[in-house]
Coordinates of C-alpha atoms in Angstrom, one line a residue:
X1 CA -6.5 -26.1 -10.2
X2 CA -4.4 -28.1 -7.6
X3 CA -3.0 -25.8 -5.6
X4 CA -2.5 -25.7 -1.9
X5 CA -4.1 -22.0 -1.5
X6 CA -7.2 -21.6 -3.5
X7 CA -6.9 -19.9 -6.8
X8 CA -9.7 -17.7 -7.5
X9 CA -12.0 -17.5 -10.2
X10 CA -12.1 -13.8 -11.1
X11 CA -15.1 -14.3 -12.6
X12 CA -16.8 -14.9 -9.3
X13 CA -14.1 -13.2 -7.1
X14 CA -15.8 -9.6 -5.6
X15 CA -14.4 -7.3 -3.6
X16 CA -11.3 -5.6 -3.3
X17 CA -9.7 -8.9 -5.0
X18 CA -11.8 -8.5 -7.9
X19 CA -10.5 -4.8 -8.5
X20 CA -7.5 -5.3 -8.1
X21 CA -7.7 -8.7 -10.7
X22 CA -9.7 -6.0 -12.9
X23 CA -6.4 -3.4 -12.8
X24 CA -4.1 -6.5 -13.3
X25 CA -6.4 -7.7 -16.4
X26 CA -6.4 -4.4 -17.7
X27 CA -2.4 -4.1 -17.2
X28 CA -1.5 -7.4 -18.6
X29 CA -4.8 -8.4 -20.8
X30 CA -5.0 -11.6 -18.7
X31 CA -4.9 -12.7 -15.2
X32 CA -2.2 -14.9 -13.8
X33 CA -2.3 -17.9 -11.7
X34 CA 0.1 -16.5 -9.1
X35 CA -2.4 -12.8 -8.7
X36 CA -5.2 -15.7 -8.2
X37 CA -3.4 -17.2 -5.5
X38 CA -2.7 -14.0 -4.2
X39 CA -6.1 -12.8 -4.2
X40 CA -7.5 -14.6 -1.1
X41 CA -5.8 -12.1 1.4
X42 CA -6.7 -8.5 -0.6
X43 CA -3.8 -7.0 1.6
X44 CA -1.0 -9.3 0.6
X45 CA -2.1 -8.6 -3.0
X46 CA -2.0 -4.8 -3.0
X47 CA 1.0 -5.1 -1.3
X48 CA 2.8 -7.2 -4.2
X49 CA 1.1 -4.8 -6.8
X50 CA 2.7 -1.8 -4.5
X51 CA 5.4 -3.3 -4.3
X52 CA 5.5 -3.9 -7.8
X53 CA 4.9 -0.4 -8.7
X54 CA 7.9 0.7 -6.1
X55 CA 10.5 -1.2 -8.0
X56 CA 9.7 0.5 -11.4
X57 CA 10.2 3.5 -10.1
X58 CA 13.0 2.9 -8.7
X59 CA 16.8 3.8 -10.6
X60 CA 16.4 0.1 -12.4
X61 CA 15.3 -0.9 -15.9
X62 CA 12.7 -3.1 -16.7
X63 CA 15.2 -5.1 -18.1
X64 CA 17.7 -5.4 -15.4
X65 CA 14.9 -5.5 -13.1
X66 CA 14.4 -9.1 -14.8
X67 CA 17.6 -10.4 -14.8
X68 CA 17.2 -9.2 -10.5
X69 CA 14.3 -11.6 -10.6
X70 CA 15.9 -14.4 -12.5
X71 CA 18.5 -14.6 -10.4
X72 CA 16.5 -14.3 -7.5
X73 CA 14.3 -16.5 -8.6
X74 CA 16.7 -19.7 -9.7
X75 CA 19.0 -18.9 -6.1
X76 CA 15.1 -19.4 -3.9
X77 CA 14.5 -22.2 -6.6
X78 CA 10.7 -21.0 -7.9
X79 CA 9.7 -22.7 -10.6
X80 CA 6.8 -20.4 -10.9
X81 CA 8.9 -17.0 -11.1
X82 CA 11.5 -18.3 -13.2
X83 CA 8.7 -19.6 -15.8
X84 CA 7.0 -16.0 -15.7
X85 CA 10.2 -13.9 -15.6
X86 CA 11.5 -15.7 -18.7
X87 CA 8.4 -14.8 -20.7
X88 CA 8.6 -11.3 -19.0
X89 CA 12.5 -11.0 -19.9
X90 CA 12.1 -12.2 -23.6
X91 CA 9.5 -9.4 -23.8
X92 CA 12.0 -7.0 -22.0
X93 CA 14.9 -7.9 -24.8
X94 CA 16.4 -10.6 -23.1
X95 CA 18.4 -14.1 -25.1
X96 CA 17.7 -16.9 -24.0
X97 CA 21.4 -16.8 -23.3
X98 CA 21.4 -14.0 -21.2
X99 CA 18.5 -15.4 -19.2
X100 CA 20.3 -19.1 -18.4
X101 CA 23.3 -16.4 -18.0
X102 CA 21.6 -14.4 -15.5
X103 CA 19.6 -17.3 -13.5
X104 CA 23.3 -18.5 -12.8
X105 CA 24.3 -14.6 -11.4
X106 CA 26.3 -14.0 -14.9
X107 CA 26.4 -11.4 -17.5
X108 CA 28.3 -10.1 -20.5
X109 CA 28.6 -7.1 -18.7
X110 CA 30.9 -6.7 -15.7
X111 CA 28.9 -4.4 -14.0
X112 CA 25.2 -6.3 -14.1
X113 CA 27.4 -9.4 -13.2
X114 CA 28.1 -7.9 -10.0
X115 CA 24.7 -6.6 -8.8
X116 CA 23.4 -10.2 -9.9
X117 CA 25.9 -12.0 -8.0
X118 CA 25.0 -9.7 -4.8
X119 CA 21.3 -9.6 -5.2
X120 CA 21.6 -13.6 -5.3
X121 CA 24.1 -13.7 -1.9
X122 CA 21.4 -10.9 -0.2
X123 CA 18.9 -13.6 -1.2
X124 CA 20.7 -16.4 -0.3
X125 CA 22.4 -15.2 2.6
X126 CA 19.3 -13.2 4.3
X127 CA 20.6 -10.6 4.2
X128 CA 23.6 -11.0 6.2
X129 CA 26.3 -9.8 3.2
X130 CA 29.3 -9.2 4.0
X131 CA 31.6 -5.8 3.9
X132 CA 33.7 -7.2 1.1
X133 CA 30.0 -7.3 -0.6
X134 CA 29.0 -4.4 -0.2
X135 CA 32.3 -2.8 -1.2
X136 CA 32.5 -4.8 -4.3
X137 CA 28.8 -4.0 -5.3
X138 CA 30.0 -0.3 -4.9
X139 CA 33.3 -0.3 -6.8
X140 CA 31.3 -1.7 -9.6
X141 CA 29.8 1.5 -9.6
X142 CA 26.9 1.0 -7.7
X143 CA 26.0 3.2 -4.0
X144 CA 24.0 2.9 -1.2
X145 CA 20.7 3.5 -2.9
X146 CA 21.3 0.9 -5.4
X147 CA 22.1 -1.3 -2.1
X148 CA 19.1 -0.6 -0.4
X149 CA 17.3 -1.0 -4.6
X150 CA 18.7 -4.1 -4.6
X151 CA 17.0 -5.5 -1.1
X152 CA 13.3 -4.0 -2.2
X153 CA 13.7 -6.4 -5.6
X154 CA 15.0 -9.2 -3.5
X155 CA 12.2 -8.6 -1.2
X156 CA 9.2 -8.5 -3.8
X157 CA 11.1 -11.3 -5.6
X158 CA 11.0 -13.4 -2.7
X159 CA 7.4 -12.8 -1.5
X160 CA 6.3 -13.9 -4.7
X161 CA 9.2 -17.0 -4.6
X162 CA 7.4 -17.5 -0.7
X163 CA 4.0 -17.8 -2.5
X164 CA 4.6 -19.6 -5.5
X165 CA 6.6 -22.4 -2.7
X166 CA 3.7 -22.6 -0.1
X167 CA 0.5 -22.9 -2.7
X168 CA 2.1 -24.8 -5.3
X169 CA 0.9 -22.7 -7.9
X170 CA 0.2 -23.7 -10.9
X171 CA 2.2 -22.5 -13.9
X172 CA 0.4 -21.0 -16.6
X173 CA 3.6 -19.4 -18.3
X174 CA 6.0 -22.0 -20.5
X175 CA 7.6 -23.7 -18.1
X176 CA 11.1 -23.2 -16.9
X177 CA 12.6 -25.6 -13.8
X178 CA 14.5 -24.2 -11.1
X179 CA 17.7 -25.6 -10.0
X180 CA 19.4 -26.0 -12.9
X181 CA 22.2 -23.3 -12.0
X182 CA 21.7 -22.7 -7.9
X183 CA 24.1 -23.9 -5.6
X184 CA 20.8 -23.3 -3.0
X185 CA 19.0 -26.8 -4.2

């Protein structure tokens, strides 16, 4: 694979890498390109899987969880993420629609609308949101834990955005392309 960080081979990866590819295989019945990539530093990888497994338990759906990581994912402009989180959403009950919806920070529902638009000016913004933000995030009915909710998805989203961007990973979901809907490209 042409990538600029090796992608393992699980078949010959060992270690704490290869049990970790072995929970991930077991989890999703296959191995992804971006948890090969991620598999040269066995640190960086639990720490996506942790993270990972601190977002679900969080207040979030899985659903909503993916439309967090579309729109995170079209604002930082991975190609990579936006390719898997479409196959993930579709699985998760999402229109194609809904996902070209939510890459551009938009839903049906006024509500998800708002925590999309905020997680994508977190993302885009670093952080540095403003009051006004924050206020409207909360009159939508949201409160400071969703705030601080909202920064841990933008945070795994972005390591993962991060990745993909530096190794050039190669996508092994149907492809999507970035850019079509960011005001970031």
């Amino acid at each position: 694979m042409s990538t600029r960080i090796k992608t393992l081979n699980p078949d010959t990866t060992t270690g704490k890498s290869k049990e970790l590819f072995d929970l991930v295989n077991k989890k999703l019945g296959f191995i992804p390109n971006l948890i090969k990539v991620f598999g040269n530093s066995p640190a960086t990888l639990q720490t996506y899987l942790s993270l990972g497994e601190l977002t679900a338990s969080g207040n979030f759906s899985n659903k909503f969880r993916e439309q967090l990581a579309l729109a995170i994912a079209e604002e930082n402009n991975c190609n990579y993420c936006l390719s898997a989180h479409t196959a993930i959403g579709k699985m998760n009950g999402l229109s194609e629609a809904e996902i070209n919806s939510n890459r551009k920070g938009d839903a049906l529902d006024k509500k998800v609308k708002t925590a999309l638009q905020f997680a994508q000016s977190v993302t885009k913004k670093r952080g540095n949101v403003t009051s006004e933000e924050i206020i409207a995030f909360k009159e939508a009915g949201y409160d400071d834990g969703d705030v601080l909710e909202i920064i841990l998805n933008v945070v795994a989203n972005t390591l993962t955005n991060y990745v993909n961007h530096v190794a050039e990973t190669e996508i092994d979901f149907p492809k999507v392309e970035a850019g079509k809907y960011s005001v970031n490209v």
